[in-house]
XYZ file of C-alpha atoms in Angstrom:
485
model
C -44.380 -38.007 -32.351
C -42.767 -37.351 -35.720
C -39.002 -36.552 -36.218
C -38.429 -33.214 -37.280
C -37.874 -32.820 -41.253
C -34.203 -33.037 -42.327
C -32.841 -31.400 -45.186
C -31.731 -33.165 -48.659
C -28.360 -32.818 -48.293
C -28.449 -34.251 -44.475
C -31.151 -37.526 -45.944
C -28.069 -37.739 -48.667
C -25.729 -38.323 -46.032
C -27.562 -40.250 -43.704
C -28.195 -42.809 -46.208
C -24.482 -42.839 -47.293
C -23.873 -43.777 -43.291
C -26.175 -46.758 -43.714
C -24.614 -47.870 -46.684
C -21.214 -47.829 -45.348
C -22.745 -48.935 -41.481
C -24.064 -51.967 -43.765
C -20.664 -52.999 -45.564
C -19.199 -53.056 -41.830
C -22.440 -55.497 -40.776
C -21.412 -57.690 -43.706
C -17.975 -58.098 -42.582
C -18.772 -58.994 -39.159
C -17.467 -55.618 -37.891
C -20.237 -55.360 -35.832
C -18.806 -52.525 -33.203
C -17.426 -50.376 -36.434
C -21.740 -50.869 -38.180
C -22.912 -49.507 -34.183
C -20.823 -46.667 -34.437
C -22.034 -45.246 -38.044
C -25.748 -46.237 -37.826
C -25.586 -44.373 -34.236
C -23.817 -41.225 -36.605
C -26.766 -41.808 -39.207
C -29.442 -41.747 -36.598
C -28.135 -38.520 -35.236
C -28.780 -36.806 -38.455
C -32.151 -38.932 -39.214
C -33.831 -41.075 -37.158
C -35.570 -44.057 -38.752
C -37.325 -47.730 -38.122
C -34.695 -48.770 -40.576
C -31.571 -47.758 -38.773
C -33.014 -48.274 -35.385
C -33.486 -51.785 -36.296
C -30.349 -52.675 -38.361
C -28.733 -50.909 -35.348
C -30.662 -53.395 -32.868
C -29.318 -56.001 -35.337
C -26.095 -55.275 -34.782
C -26.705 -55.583 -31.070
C -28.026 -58.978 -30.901
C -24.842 -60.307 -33.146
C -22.653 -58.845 -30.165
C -24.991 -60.836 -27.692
C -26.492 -56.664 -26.513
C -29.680 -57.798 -26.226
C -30.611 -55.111 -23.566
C -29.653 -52.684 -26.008
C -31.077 -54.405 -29.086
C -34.565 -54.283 -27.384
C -34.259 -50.365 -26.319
C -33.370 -50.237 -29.890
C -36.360 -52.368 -31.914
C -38.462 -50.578 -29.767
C -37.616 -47.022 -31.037
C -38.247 -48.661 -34.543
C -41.565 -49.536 -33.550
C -42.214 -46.263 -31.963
C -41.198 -44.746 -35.699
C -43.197 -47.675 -37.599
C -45.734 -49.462 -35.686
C -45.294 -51.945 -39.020
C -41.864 -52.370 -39.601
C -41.732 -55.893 -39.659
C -38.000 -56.461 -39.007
C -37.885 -54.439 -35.667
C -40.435 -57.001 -34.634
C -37.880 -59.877 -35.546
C -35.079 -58.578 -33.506
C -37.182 -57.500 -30.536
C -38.712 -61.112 -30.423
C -35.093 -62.298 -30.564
C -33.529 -59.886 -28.014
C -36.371 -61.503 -25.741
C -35.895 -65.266 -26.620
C -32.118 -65.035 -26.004
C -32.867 -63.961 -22.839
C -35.021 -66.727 -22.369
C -38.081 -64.057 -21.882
C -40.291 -66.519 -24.053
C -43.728 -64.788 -22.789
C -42.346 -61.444 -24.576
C -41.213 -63.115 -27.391
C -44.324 -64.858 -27.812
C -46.462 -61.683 -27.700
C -44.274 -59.910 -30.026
C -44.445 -63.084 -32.506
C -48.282 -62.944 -31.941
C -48.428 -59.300 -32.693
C -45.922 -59.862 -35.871
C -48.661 -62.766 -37.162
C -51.449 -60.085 -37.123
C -49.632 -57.788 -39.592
C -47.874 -60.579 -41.971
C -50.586 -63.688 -41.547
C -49.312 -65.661 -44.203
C -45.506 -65.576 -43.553
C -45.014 -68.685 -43.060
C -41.777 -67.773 -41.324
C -43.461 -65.817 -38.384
C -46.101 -68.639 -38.003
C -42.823 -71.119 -36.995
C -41.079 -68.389 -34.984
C -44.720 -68.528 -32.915
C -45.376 -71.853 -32.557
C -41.282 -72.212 -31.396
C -41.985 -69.329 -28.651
C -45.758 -71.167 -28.027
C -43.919 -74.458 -27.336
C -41.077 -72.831 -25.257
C -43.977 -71.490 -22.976
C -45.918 -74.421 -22.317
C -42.317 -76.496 -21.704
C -41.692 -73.935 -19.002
C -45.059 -74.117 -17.615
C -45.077 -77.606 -17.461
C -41.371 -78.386 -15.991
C -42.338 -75.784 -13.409
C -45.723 -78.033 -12.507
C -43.627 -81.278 -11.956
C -40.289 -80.131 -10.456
C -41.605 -81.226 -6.698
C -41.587 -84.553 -8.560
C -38.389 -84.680 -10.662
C -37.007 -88.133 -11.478
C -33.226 -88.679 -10.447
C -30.409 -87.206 -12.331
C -29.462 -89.281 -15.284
C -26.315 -89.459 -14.110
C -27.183 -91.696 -10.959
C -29.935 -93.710 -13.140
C -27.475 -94.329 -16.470
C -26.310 -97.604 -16.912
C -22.887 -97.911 -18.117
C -22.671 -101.413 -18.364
C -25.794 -101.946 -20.653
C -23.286 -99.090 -23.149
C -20.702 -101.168 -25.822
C -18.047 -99.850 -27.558
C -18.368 -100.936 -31.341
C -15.881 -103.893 -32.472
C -14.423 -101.504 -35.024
C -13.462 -98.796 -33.064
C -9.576 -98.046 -32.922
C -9.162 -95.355 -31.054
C -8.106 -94.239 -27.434
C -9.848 -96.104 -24.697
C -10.267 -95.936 -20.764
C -8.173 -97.262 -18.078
C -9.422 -100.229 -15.939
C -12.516 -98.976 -14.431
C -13.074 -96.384 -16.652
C -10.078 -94.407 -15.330
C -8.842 -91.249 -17.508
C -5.240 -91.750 -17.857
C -2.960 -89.495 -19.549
C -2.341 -91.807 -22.324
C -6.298 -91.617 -22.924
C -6.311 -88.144 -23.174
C -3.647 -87.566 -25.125
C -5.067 -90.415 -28.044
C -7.930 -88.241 -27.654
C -6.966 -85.391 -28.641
C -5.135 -87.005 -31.779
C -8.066 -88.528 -32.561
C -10.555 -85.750 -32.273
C -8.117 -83.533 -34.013
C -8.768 -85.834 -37.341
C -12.311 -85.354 -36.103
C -13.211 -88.450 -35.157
C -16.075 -89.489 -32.875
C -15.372 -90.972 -29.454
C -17.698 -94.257 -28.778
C -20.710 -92.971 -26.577
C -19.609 -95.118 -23.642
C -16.953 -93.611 -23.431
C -18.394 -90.143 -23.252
C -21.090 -90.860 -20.895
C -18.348 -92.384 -18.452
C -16.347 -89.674 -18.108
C -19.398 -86.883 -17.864
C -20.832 -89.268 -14.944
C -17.129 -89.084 -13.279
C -17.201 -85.143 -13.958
C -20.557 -84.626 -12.444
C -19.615 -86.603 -9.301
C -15.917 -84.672 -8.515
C -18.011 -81.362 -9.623
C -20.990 -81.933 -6.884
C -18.319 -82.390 -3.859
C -17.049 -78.585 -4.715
C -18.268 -75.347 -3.562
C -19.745 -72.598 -5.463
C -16.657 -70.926 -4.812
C -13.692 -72.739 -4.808
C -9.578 -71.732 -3.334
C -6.688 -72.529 -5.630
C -3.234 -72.870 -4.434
C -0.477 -72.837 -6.937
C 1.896 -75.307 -6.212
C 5.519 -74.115 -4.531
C 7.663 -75.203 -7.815
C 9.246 -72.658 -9.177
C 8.656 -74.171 -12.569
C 4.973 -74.078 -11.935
C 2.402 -71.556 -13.046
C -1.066 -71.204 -13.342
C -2.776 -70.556 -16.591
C -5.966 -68.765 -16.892
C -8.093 -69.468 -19.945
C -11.146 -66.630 -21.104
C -14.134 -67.822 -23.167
C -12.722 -70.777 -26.171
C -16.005 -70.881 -27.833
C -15.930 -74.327 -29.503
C -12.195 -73.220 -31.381
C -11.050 -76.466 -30.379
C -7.926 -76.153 -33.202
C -7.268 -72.926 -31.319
C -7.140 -74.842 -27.711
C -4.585 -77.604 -29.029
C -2.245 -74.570 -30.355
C -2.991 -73.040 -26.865
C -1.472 -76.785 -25.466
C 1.097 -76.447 -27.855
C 2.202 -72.701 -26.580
C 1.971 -73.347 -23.003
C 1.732 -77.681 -22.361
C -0.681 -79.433 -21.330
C -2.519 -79.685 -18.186
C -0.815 -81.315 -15.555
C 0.298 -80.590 -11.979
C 2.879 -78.577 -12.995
C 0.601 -76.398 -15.095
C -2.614 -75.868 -13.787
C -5.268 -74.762 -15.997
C -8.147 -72.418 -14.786
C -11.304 -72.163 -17.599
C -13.062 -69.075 -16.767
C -16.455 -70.140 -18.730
C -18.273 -70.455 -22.253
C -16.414 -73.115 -23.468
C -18.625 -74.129 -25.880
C -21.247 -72.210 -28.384
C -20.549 -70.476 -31.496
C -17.516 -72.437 -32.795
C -18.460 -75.969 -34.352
C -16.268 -77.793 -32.589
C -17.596 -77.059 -29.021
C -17.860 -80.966 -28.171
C -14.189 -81.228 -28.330
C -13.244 -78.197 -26.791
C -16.089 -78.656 -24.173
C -15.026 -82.403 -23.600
C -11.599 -81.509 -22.993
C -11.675 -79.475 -20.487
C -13.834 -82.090 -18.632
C -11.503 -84.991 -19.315
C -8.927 -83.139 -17.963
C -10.176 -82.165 -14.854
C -11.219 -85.642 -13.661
C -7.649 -87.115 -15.007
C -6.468 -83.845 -12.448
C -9.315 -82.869 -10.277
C -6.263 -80.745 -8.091
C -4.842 -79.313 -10.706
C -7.783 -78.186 -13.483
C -10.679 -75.866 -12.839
C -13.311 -75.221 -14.693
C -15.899 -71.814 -14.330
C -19.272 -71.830 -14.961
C -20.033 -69.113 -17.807
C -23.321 -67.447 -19.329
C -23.175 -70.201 -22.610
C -22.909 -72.783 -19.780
C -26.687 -73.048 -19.606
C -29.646 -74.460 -21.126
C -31.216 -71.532 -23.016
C -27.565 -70.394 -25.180
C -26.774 -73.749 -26.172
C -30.169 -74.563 -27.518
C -29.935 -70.962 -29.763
C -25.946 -71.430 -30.257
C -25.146 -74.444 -31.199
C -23.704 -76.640 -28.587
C -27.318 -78.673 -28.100
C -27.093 -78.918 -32.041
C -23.793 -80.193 -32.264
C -23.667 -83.065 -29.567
C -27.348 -84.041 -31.246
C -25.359 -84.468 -34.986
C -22.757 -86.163 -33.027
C -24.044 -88.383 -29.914
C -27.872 -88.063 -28.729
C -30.090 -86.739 -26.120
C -28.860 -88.376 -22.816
C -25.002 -86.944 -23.812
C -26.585 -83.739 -24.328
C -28.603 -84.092 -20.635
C -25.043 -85.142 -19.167
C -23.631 -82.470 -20.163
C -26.513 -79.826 -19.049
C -26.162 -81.927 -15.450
C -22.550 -81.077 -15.730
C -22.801 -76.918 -16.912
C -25.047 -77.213 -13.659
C -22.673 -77.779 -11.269
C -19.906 -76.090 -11.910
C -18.864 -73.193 -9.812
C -19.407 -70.283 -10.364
C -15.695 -68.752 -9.297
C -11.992 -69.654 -7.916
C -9.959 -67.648 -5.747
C -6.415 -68.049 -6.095
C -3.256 -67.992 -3.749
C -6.107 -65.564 -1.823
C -5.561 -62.583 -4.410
C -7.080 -63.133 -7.674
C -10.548 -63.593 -7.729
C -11.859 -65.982 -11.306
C -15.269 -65.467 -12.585
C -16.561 -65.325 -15.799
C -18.774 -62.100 -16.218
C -17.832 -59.731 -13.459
C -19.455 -57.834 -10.286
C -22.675 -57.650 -8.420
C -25.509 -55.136 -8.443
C -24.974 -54.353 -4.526
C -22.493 -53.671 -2.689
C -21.412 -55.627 0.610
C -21.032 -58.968 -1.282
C -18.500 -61.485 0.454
C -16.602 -64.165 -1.109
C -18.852 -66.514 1.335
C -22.037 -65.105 -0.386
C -20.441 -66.341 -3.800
C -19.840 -69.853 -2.010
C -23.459 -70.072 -0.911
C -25.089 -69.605 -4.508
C -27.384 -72.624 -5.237
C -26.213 -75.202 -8.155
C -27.954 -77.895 -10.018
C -30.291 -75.562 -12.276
C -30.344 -73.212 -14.351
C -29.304 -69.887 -13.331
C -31.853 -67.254 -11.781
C -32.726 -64.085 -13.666
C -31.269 -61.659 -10.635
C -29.047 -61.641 -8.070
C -25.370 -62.439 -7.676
C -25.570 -65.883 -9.524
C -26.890 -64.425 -12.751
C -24.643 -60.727 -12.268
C -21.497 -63.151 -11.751
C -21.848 -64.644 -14.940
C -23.871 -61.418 -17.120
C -22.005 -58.271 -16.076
C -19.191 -55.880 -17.924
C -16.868 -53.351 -16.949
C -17.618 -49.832 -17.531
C -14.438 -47.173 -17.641
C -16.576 -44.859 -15.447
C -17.288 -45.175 -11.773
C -21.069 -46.666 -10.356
C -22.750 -48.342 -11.772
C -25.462 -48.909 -15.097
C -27.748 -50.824 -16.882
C -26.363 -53.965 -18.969
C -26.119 -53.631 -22.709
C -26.998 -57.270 -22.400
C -30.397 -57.012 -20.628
C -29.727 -59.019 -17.757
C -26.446 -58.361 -15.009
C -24.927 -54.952 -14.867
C -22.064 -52.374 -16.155
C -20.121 -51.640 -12.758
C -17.140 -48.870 -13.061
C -13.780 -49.235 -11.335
C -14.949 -47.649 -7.949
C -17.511 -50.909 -7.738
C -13.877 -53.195 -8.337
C -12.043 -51.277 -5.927
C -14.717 -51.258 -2.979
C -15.130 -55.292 -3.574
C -11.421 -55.910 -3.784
C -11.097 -53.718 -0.652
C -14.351 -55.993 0.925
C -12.818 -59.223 0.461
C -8.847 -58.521 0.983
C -8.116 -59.566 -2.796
C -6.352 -57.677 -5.279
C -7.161 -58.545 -8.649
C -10.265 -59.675 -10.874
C -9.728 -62.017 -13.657
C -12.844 -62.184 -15.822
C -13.485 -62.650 -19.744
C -16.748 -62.899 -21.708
C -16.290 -60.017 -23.680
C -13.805 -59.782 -26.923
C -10.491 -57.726 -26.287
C -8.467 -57.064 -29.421
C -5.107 -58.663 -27.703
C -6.623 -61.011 -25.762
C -6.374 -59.446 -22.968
C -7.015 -55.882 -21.001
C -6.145 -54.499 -17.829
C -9.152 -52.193 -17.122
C -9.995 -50.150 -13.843
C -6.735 -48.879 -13.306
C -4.984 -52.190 -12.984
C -7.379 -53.799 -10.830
C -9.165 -55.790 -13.681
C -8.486 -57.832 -16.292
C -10.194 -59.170 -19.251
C -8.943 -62.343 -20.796
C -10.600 -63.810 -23.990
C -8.874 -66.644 -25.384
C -11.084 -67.362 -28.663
C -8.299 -65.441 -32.014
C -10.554 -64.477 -34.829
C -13.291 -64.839 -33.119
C -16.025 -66.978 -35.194
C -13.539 -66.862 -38.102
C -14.319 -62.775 -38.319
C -13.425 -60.628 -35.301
C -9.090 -60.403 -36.036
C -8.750 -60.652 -32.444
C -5.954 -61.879 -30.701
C -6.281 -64.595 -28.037
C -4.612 -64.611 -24.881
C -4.194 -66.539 -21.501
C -2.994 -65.034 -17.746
C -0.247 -67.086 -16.106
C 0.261 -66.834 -12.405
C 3.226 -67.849 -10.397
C 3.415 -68.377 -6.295
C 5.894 -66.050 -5.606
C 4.665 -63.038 -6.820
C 1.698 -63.350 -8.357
C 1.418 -61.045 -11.116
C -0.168 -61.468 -13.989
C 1.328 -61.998 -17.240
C -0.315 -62.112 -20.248
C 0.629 -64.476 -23.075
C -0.843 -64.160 -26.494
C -0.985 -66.199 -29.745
C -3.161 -65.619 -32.928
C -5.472 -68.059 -34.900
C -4.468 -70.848 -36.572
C -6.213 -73.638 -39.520
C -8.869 -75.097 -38.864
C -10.960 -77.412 -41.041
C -13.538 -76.405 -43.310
C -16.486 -75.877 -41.030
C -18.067 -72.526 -40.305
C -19.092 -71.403 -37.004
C -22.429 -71.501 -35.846
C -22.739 -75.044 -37.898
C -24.936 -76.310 -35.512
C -27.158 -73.760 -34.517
C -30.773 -72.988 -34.601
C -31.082 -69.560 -33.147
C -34.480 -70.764 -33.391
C -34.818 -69.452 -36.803
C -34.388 -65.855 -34.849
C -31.758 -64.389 -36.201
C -30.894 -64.812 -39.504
C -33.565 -61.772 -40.688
């Protein structure tokens, strides 16, 4: 059905809105470029704005929205080429590949010699038939790499002078802290070295629960530190170490998920984390977020980067690893730790969240995809996701579950806050993103949530950007080819 004809004077206008939505777009402002192509389509709906809108929407990780979006364009121009683009995207990033591909196929027909949409095809053809054919051999899946790897038949090169493993492989503190000197001048550890401690990781991380209870230790010197989403800003985590120590007994470290992804230095900041929580398995916890899977690191960078760096049996390590981390902590009893947010149901129990299954990928429903997908709304019940997949629950859905399980806060992150931080749902809620200028463009703040015993309540600490080298974010991704249009 055709839009209804629109004056000059309201065209004029409508057009200035895209120019000025656009200018945001190029500066990464991608909530301000929403905003003014939504006050553009008001006055004249278009394929054009629909799409740059849906854009917009997949560079904020909206996919749901970017598809509702890209299809509206469609529904306007049946042969606007770009809303194909970002509707195939929307569906490959959330690993819908059988969409994708029949948008792709659909996009050949009306450009048949782009030689662009040919590749984006065959990609989504090949992701297809690699689903269909790990799903006809998993009864007969070889061992873990972990438990097949041998170490021993691994050197370290003669030349290499940097920080090495205790006897036995142990991670001692004086290994970690060469480490991070000598990743900071970003320098390579030896392979051996990196497979040794991933196979140590994997082993502590399979004796764990889906769920796991934190104490805080009685010191009154001791706190608890809650990390958000650190994205591969691995300058950004050493300034964190340098605000608040280092891991250690006497200051645990909780990382609430998507450590790596998006920044360029997601091995480090990735690797860190891991090294430090089998140097202090007791004291350093580690969440399982959305970019801890298979699907975002291929599309944002993290399989890239440890490809450039080390090779395909790190990279598997490290998927066995993402795998088996849990999917939330509970600390002192109180303060529930997960990385999205709440489930689509009501009636879930903190022993539900200890029974999710671990060692694959995560499923497409239920409360081990909604625990690492969904977002807070400011109204109560509960909506669809702006992402396509988990849920937007309001602060009636927090208080019910807090009043459920006899907690009485939820820590979660995955979303950018402009301090770092936000209490949300009067109180009961908080955001914590630790990530400053996000990707090198958002202006954000970073922040972290420390906890003591005695009291437990939250405080907030927060701390801005600093240097890093000359490396843009993203470096090492392939998007595959989706969306740079």
């Amino acid at each position: 059905m055709a839009a209804d004809p629109v004056s000059s004077a309201t065209q004029q206008r409508a057009d200035e809105l895209k120019g000025e939505a656009n200018k945001y777009f190029g500066q990464a402002q991608y909530a301000q470029a929403i905003a003014v192509y939504s006050d553009a389509i008001e006055l004249s709906p278009s394929a054009v704005l629909y799409s740059n809108r849906a854009f917009a929407h997949l560079r904020t990780e909206a996919f749901g929205l970017a598809i509702e979006d890209a299809r509206k364009a469609l529904a306007l121009d049946p042969r606007y080429v770009k809303a194909y683009y970002r509707l195939g995207s929307a569906y490959v990033a959330l690993n819908k590949y059988r969409h994708a591909l029949k948008v792709f196929k659909q996009l050949a027909k009306l450009a048949p010699k782009d030689r662009d949409v040919r590749t984006k095809l065959t990609l989504c053809e090949k992701e297809v038939k690699r689903a269909a054919f790990e799903a006809a051999i998993a009864v007969e899946a070889p061992k873990p790499l972990s438990e097949t790897l041998d170490l021993d038949s691994m050197t370290i090169p003669d030349n290499y002078e940097g920080p090495r493993l205790g006897d036995g492989d142990e991670v001692t503190a004086d290994f970690i802290s060469g480490m991070l000197d000598w990743m900071r001048d970003e320098k390579l550890l030896p392979k051996r070295i990196v497979a040794s401690v991933l196979v140590q990781l994997k082993r502590i991380l399979a004796s764990l629960p889906s769920l796991v209870d934190v104490d805080i230790p009685e010191d009154e010197q001791t706190y608890m530190s809650v990390l958000g989403d650190t994205h591969g800003q691995f300058y950004d985590l050493l300034n964190i170490f340098k605000i608040n120590d280092r891991p250690s007994p006497t200051r645990p470290y909780l990382w609430n998920g998507d450590l790596c992804d998006r920044g360029s230095w997601s091995f480090e900041t990735t690797f860190t984390a891991f090294a430090y929580k089998v140097l202090y398995p007791q004291s350093v916890f580690i969440n399982r977020g959305n970019h801890e899977t298979q699907n975002m690191n291929k599309m944002y960078g993290f399989e890239g980067e440890v490809m450039k760096k080390y090779d395909a049996n790190i990279m598997a390590l490290f998927t066995e690893c993402f795998r088996t981390l849990p999917y939330a902590h509970v600390i002192e009893k109180k303060v529930l730790v997960v990385h999205g947010g709440l489930f689509k149901d009501d009636g879930v129990k903190l022993d539900d969240i200890r029974k999710i299954p671990r060692g694959g990928e995560p499923p497409e429903s239920g409360i081990g995809s909604d625990i690492l997908w969904s977002d807070p709304q400011p109204f109560n019940g509960r909506g669809p996701s702006k992402r396509g997949v988990g849920l937007s629950f309001g602060p009636d859905i927090t208080e019910r579950f807090l009043k459920d399980n006899n907690l009485d806060l939820v820590i979660r992150s995955h979303e950018v806050r402009e301090e770092g931080f936000l209490e949300e749902h009067d109180g009961k809620l908080i955001t914590v993103f630790s990530a400053p200028n996000y990707c090198d463009q958002m202006g954000n703040k970073g922040a972290l949530i420390r906890f003591r015993k005695n009291n437990m309540k939250p405080d907030p600490v927060t701390f801005e950007a600093v240097p890093h080298p000359d490396l843009k974010p993203m470096a090492y991704a392939s998007n595959l080819g989706m969306f740079g249009l």
